[in-house]
Amino acid sequence: MPTENAGAVEVHRDGTVAVITLRRERKRNALSTHMEAELLGALRTTEVRTSHAVVLTGGESVFSAGADVTELRSMTPEAIAEYYRASGSVYEVLAGLPQPTVSAITGYCLGGGLELALATDIRVADPGAVFGFPEIGIGILPSSGGVARITRIVGVGRARDLVLRGRRFDIAEAERWGVVSETADPAGHIAHALRIAHDLAAYSPLALSVTKQVLTLSADTPHHAALLLEQLAYSALNKTTP
């Protein structure tokens, strides 16, 4: 049952889980600046802010075939910088949500669509999902966190292969390399993601939020500093009620 942001993006609640659905199927959920702005608005709704976990999906047939890059082609460098501060910030806003996020993927998950999925904490996909960064083919590169995140997930060598060659990869490779956590049954990606999200939502929201922040910071932190973060977080959480 949609509540806010009816149009290109739909938000509803499934208990304590917020479900955000991209609704531009006729354009294979191409991420226009308008759609990014709607998604940014969706992330700030009461439904999302008060949820214990979030599921992001593109619906039953496609996650997203990528960003609508034709919009940016005529922009000046100044206008592009403003874009990243405005609707283009949605990828980092999604990544920065305090609650855990799960993306439910089917069909194309390419370019900006893959960058959007990589901004979530856990990714599940059905066997028909197709992944890739095709940007090099049109003379650009992933620029919404895609290069940084895919490098952390698959390693520098594999990331070079995927980004420089712009080649697509399937669900078996995605799961083997850690791009997705689990493969869902055919057409079962949304239900699978919801099960994971409800499992997560049963835990302490504070513990989830703090642990998520520690995991994020530890990826780029020296071992001794990451260890201190863990210990300080444990100390803070130890006196809270689960």
mmCIF file of C-alpha atoms in Angstrom:
data_model
loop_
_atom_site.group_PDB
_atom_site.id
_atom_site.type_symbol
_atom_site.label_atom_id
_atom_site.label_comp_id
_atom_site.label_asym_id
_atom_site.label_seq_id
_atom_site.Cartn_x
_atom_site.Cartn_y
_atom_site.Cartn_z
ATOM 1 C CA MET A 1 0.000 0.000 0.000
ATOM 2 C CA PRO A 2 1.821 3.167 -1.154
ATOM 3 C CA THR A 3 1.906 6.060 1.253
ATOM 4 C CA GLU A 4 4.271 8.822 0.162
ATOM 5 C CA ASN A 5 6.177 9.636 -3.031
ATOM 6 C CA ALA A 6 3.644 7.985 -5.337
ATOM 7 C CA GLY A 7 5.124 8.064 -8.830
ATOM 8 C CA ALA A 8 8.625 6.967 -9.701
ATOM 9 C CA VAL A 9 9.299 5.770 -6.153
ATOM 10 C CA GLU A 10 6.884 4.065 -3.787
ATOM 11 C CA VAL A 11 7.210 3.592 -0.014
ATOM 12 C CA HIS A 12 5.218 1.327 2.260
ATOM 13 C CA ARG A 13 5.639 -0.428 5.579
ATOM 14 C CA ASP A 14 5.654 -4.165 6.203
ATOM 15 C CA GLY A 15 5.555 -4.147 9.991
ATOM 16 C CA THR A 16 8.794 -2.622 11.220
ATOM 17 C CA VAL A 17 10.383 -2.903 7.754
ATOM 18 C CA ALA A 18 10.158 -0.072 5.208
ATOM 19 C CA VAL A 19 9.938 -1.196 1.581
ATOM 20 C CA ILE A 20 11.067 1.242 -1.120
ATOM 21 C CA THR A 21 10.179 0.299 -4.702
ATOM 22 C CA LEU A 22 11.451 1.951 -7.872
ATOM 23 C CA ARG A 23 8.456 2.368 -10.196
ATOM 24 C CA ARG A 24 9.818 3.342 -13.599
ATOM 25 C CA GLU A 25 9.590 -0.128 -15.106
ATOM 26 C CA ARG A 26 8.888 1.080 -18.655
ATOM 27 C CA LYS A 27 12.319 2.738 -18.582
ATOM 28 C CA ARG A 28 13.843 -0.270 -16.787
ATOM 29 C CA ASN A 29 14.074 1.925 -13.673
ATOM 30 C CA ALA A 30 16.660 4.205 -15.286
ATOM 31 C CA LEU A 31 17.796 6.589 -12.566
ATOM 32 C CA SER A 32 16.914 10.059 -13.823
ATOM 33 C CA THR A 33 17.646 13.063 -11.628
ATOM 34 C CA HIS A 34 13.906 13.279 -10.951
ATOM 35 C CA MET A 35 13.830 9.652 -9.811
ATOM 36 C CA GLU A 36 16.923 10.178 -7.637
ATOM 37 C CA ALA A 37 15.227 13.192 -6.054
ATOM 38 C CA GLU A 38 12.101 11.111 -5.350
ATOM 39 C CA LEU A 39 14.245 8.374 -3.849
ATOM 40 C CA LEU A 40 16.024 10.944 -1.705
ATOM 41 C CA GLY A 41 12.633 12.132 -0.506
ATOM 42 C CA ALA A 42 11.555 8.552 0.180
ATOM 43 C CA LEU A 43 14.584 7.973 2.410
ATOM 44 C CA ARG A 44 13.455 10.926 4.536
ATOM 45 C CA THR A 45 9.822 9.826 5.000
ATOM 46 C CA THR A 46 8.416 8.854 8.378
ATOM 47 C CA GLU A 47 7.969 5.300 7.095
ATOM 48 C CA VAL A 48 11.687 4.951 6.535
ATOM 49 C CA ARG A 49 12.945 7.029 9.465
ATOM 50 C CA THR A 50 10.944 5.028 12.020
ATOM 51 C CA SER A 51 11.648 1.616 10.487
ATOM 52 C CA HIS A 52 14.042 -0.951 11.929
ATOM 53 C CA ALA A 53 15.228 -2.152 8.493
ATOM 54 C CA VAL A 54 14.780 -1.152 4.858
ATOM 55 C CA VAL A 55 14.266 -3.186 1.678
ATOM 56 C CA LEU A 56 15.040 -1.555 -1.670
ATOM 57 C CA THR A 57 13.624 -3.171 -4.804
ATOM 58 C CA GLY A 58 12.968 -2.360 -8.435
ATOM 59 C CA GLY A 59 9.874 -4.535 -8.538
ATOM 60 C CA GLU A 60 9.251 -7.900 -10.153
ATOM 61 C CA SER A 61 11.173 -7.605 -13.440
ATOM 62 C CA VAL A 62 14.178 -5.280 -13.139
ATOM 63 C CA PHE A 63 16.224 -3.559 -10.444
ATOM 64 C CA SER A 64 17.721 -0.717 -12.502
ATOM 65 C CA ALA A 65 19.413 -0.609 -15.890
ATOM 66 C CA GLY A 66 21.520 2.349 -14.762
ATOM 67 C CA ALA A 67 21.620 6.114 -14.509
ATOM 68 C CA ASP A 68 20.026 8.278 -17.193
ATOM 69 C CA VAL A 69 23.402 9.773 -18.165
ATOM 70 C CA THR A 70 22.006 11.741 -21.111
ATOM 71 C CA GLU A 71 20.785 14.325 -18.584
ATOM 72 C CA LEU A 72 24.336 15.054 -17.442
ATOM 73 C CA ARG A 73 25.988 15.232 -20.865
ATOM 74 C CA SER A 74 25.303 18.933 -21.411
ATOM 75 C CA MET A 75 26.113 20.013 -17.854
ATOM 76 C CA THR A 76 29.065 22.207 -16.997
ATOM 77 C CA PRO A 77 31.519 21.027 -14.314
ATOM 78 C CA GLU A 78 29.839 23.468 -11.917
ATOM 79 C CA ALA A 79 26.400 22.021 -12.649
ATOM 80 C CA ILE A 80 27.681 18.473 -12.175
ATOM 81 C CA ALA A 81 29.183 19.432 -8.812
ATOM 82 C CA GLU A 82 25.779 20.833 -7.800
ATOM 83 C CA TYR A 83 24.118 17.599 -8.986
ATOM 84 C CA TYR A 84 26.290 15.546 -6.629
ATOM 85 C CA ARG A 85 25.279 17.848 -3.771
ATOM 86 C CA ALA A 86 21.573 17.550 -4.648
ATOM 87 C CA SER A 87 19.818 14.471 -6.099
ATOM 88 C CA GLY A 88 23.156 12.770 -6.763
ATOM 89 C CA SER A 89 23.749 12.541 -3.008
ATOM 90 C CA VAL A 90 21.080 9.839 -2.710
ATOM 91 C CA TYR A 91 23.624 7.006 -2.929
ATOM 92 C CA GLU A 92 25.524 8.236 0.129
ATOM 93 C CA VAL A 93 22.318 9.064 2.001
ATOM 94 C CA LEU A 94 21.175 5.470 1.434
ATOM 95 C CA ALA A 95 24.543 4.111 2.564
ATOM 96 C CA GLY A 96 24.417 6.331 5.652
ATOM 97 C CA LEU A 97 21.016 5.214 6.948
ATOM 98 C CA PRO A 98 21.342 4.106 10.585
ATOM 99 C CA GLN A 99 19.248 0.966 10.085
ATOM 100 C CA PRO A 100 20.339 -2.034 7.989
ATOM 101 C CA THR A 101 19.334 -2.039 4.328
ATOM 102 C CA VAL A 102 18.693 -4.973 1.984
ATOM 103 C CA SER A 103 18.410 -4.727 -1.787
ATOM 104 C CA ALA A 104 16.218 -7.208 -3.679
ATOM 105 C CA ILE A 105 17.596 -7.583 -7.203
ATOM 106 C CA THR A 106 16.246 -9.096 -10.391
ATOM 107 C CA GLY A 107 16.941 -8.457 -14.075
ATOM 108 C CA TYR A 108 19.359 -5.661 -14.908
ATOM 109 C CA CYS A 109 21.466 -4.192 -12.106
ATOM 110 C CA LEU A 110 23.826 -2.043 -14.150
ATOM 111 C CA GLY A 111 25.794 1.188 -13.781
ATOM 112 C CA GLY A 112 24.029 3.516 -11.385
ATOM 113 C CA GLY A 113 21.670 0.683 -10.485
ATOM 114 C CA LEU A 114 24.591 -1.406 -9.298
ATOM 115 C CA GLU A 115 25.978 1.607 -7.437
ATOM 116 C CA LEU A 116 22.614 1.939 -5.690
ATOM 117 C CA ALA A 117 22.620 -1.746 -4.732
ATOM 118 C CA LEU A 118 26.209 -1.536 -3.471
ATOM 119 C CA ALA A 119 25.125 1.305 -1.159
ATOM 120 C CA THR A 120 22.916 -1.170 0.735
ATOM 121 C CA ASP A 121 24.258 -3.451 3.454
ATOM 122 C CA ILE A 122 23.024 -6.796 2.143
ATOM 123 C CA ARG A 123 22.153 -7.757 -1.431
ATOM 124 C CA VAL A 124 20.052 -10.712 -2.556
ATOM 125 C CA ALA A 125 19.197 -11.506 -6.160
ATOM 126 C CA ASP A 126 17.280 -14.073 -8.148
ATOM 127 C CA PRO A 127 19.025 -16.296 -10.734
ATOM 128 C CA GLY A 128 18.120 -13.976 -13.621
ATOM 129 C CA ALA A 129 19.982 -10.949 -12.304
ATOM 130 C CA VAL A 130 22.672 -9.374 -14.505
ATOM 131 C CA PHE A 131 25.331 -7.041 -13.100
ATOM 132 C CA GLY A 132 27.921 -4.696 -14.562
ATOM 133 C CA PHE A 133 29.487 -1.262 -14.901
ATOM 134 C CA PRO A 134 29.096 -0.339 -18.600
ATOM 135 C CA GLU A 135 30.170 3.310 -18.158
ATOM 136 C CA ILE A 136 33.573 2.923 -19.839
ATOM 137 C CA GLY A 137 31.772 2.168 -23.109
ATOM 138 C CA ILE A 138 30.390 5.699 -23.242
ATOM 139 C CA GLY A 139 33.565 7.381 -22.046
ATOM 140 C CA ILE A 140 32.766 7.878 -18.358
ATOM 141 C CA LEU A 141 33.183 5.917 -15.114
ATOM 142 C CA PRO A 142 31.027 4.930 -12.128
ATOM 143 C CA SER A 143 31.002 8.069 -9.998
ATOM 144 C CA SER A 144 28.447 7.538 -7.223
ATOM 145 C CA GLY A 145 30.548 5.332 -4.987
ATOM 146 C CA GLY A 146 30.685 2.407 -7.383
ATOM 147 C CA VAL A 147 34.460 2.272 -7.871
ATOM 148 C CA ALA A 148 35.193 2.652 -4.163
ATOM 149 C CA ARG A 149 32.634 0.082 -3.046
ATOM 150 C CA ILE A 150 33.292 -2.583 -5.686
ATOM 151 C CA THR A 151 37.026 -2.359 -4.940
ATOM 152 C CA ARG A 152 36.413 -2.995 -1.233
ATOM 153 C CA ILE A 153 34.102 -5.910 -1.978
ATOM 154 C CA VAL A 154 35.931 -7.798 -4.730
ATOM 155 C CA GLY A 155 39.505 -6.497 -4.407
ATOM 156 C CA VAL A 156 41.578 -4.244 -6.641
ATOM 157 C CA GLY A 157 42.387 -6.789 -9.355
ATOM 158 C CA ARG A 158 38.821 -7.953 -9.894
ATOM 159 C CA ALA A 159 37.521 -4.376 -9.717
ATOM 160 C CA ARG A 160 39.936 -3.313 -12.471
ATOM 161 C CA ASP A 161 38.695 -6.154 -14.642
ATOM 162 C CA LEU A 162 35.021 -5.307 -14.108
ATOM 163 C CA VAL A 163 35.237 -1.514 -14.382
ATOM 164 C CA LEU A 164 37.865 -1.135 -17.126
ATOM 165 C CA ARG A 165 36.341 -3.807 -19.352
ATOM 166 C CA GLY A 166 32.765 -2.842 -18.558
ATOM 167 C CA ARG A 167 31.742 -6.447 -18.791
ATOM 168 C CA ARG A 168 28.577 -7.952 -17.372
ATOM 169 C CA PHE A 169 28.580 -10.752 -14.824
ATOM 170 C CA ASP A 170 25.908 -13.172 -13.659
ATOM 171 C CA ILE A 171 24.501 -14.244 -10.314
ATOM 172 C CA ALA A 172 26.988 -17.107 -9.865
ATOM 173 C CA GLU A 173 29.939 -14.732 -10.211
ATOM 174 C CA ALA A 174 28.231 -12.065 -8.109
ATOM 175 C CA GLU A 175 27.705 -14.498 -5.241
ATOM 176 C CA ARG A 176 31.188 -16.002 -5.552
ATOM 177 C CA TRP A 177 32.806 -12.550 -5.374
ATOM 178 C CA GLY A 178 30.596 -11.290 -2.531
ATOM 179 C CA VAL A 179 28.665 -8.757 -4.607
ATOM 180 C CA VAL A 180 25.483 -10.516 -3.457
ATOM 181 C CA SER A 181 25.062 -12.385 -0.199
ATOM 182 C CA GLU A 182 22.509 -14.973 -1.303
ATOM 183 C CA THR A 183 20.668 -16.203 -4.392
ATOM 184 C CA ALA A 184 16.894 -16.197 -4.050
ATOM 185 C CA ASP A 185 14.485 -18.566 -5.741
ATOM 186 C CA PRO A 186 13.310 -17.465 -9.208
ATOM 187 C CA ALA A 187 10.989 -14.452 -8.767
ATOM 188 C CA GLY A 188 11.504 -14.753 -5.017
ATOM 189 C CA HIS A 189 13.968 -11.895 -4.521
ATOM 190 C CA ILE A 190 11.557 -9.543 -2.725
ATOM 191 C CA ALA A 191 10.229 -12.180 -0.321
ATOM 192 C CA HIS A 192 13.798 -13.321 0.370
ATOM 193 C CA ALA A 193 14.937 -9.772 1.119
ATOM 194 C CA LEU A 194 11.929 -9.199 3.368
ATOM 195 C CA ARG A 195 12.737 -12.306 5.407
ATOM 196 C CA ILE A 196 16.270 -11.046 5.987
ATOM 197 C CA ALA A 197 15.024 -7.552 6.824
ATOM 198 C CA HIS A 198 12.507 -8.874 9.368
ATOM 199 C CA ASP A 199 15.234 -10.992 10.977
ATOM 200 C CA LEU A 200 17.380 -7.872 11.287
ATOM 201 C CA ALA A 201 14.481 -5.753 12.546
ATOM 202 C CA ALA A 202 14.073 -8.102 15.511
ATOM 203 C CA TYR A 203 17.442 -7.015 16.938
ATOM 204 C CA SER A 204 18.177 -3.907 18.984
ATOM 205 C CA PRO A 205 18.009 -0.847 16.678
ATOM 206 C CA LEU A 206 20.812 0.814 18.642
ATOM 207 C CA ALA A 207 23.053 -2.243 18.426
ATOM 208 C CA LEU A 208 22.389 -2.526 14.692
ATOM 209 C CA SER A 209 23.110 1.158 14.089
ATOM 210 C CA VAL A 210 26.332 1.232 16.106
ATOM 211 C CA THR A 211 27.572 -2.051 14.644
ATOM 212 C CA LYS A 212 26.813 -0.857 11.116
ATOM 213 C CA GLN A 213 28.865 2.290 11.718
ATOM 214 C CA VAL A 214 31.775 0.283 13.130
ATOM 215 C CA LEU A 215 31.711 -2.047 10.118
ATOM 216 C CA THR A 216 31.704 0.909 7.718
ATOM 217 C CA LEU A 217 34.540 2.769 9.440
ATOM 218 C CA SER A 218 36.652 -0.355 9.931
ATOM 219 C CA ALA A 219 36.912 -0.916 6.183
ATOM 220 C CA ASP A 220 39.273 2.077 5.886
ATOM 221 C CA THR A 221 40.827 2.107 9.351
ATOM 222 C CA PRO A 222 44.142 0.658 10.571
ATOM 223 C CA HIS A 223 43.760 -2.461 12.693
ATOM 224 C CA HIS A 224 44.613 -0.846 16.026
ATOM 225 C CA ALA A 225 42.094 1.962 15.442
ATOM 226 C CA ALA A 226 39.404 -0.464 14.265
ATOM 227 C CA LEU A 227 39.981 -2.577 17.371
ATOM 228 C CA LEU A 228 39.571 0.490 19.574
ATOM 229 C CA LEU A 229 36.318 1.340 17.758
ATOM 230 C CA GLU A 230 34.992 -2.160 18.500
ATOM 231 C CA GLN A 231 35.923 -1.921 22.167
ATOM 232 C CA LEU A 232 34.418 1.545 22.641
ATOM 233 C CA ALA A 233 31.238 0.494 20.861
ATOM 234 C CA TYR A 234 30.982 -2.651 22.987
ATOM 235 C CA SER A 235 31.450 -0.609 26.132
ATOM 236 C CA ALA A 236 28.698 1.807 25.095
ATOM 237 C CA LEU A 237 26.264 -0.964 24.121
ATOM 238 C CA ASN A 238 26.962 -3.145 27.137
ATOM 239 C CA LYS A 239 24.837 -0.942 29.411
ATOM 240 C CA THR A 240 21.884 -0.646 27.023
ATOM 241 C CA THR A 241 18.747 -2.771 27.012
ATOM 242 C CA PRO A 242 18.585 -5.132 24.000
#
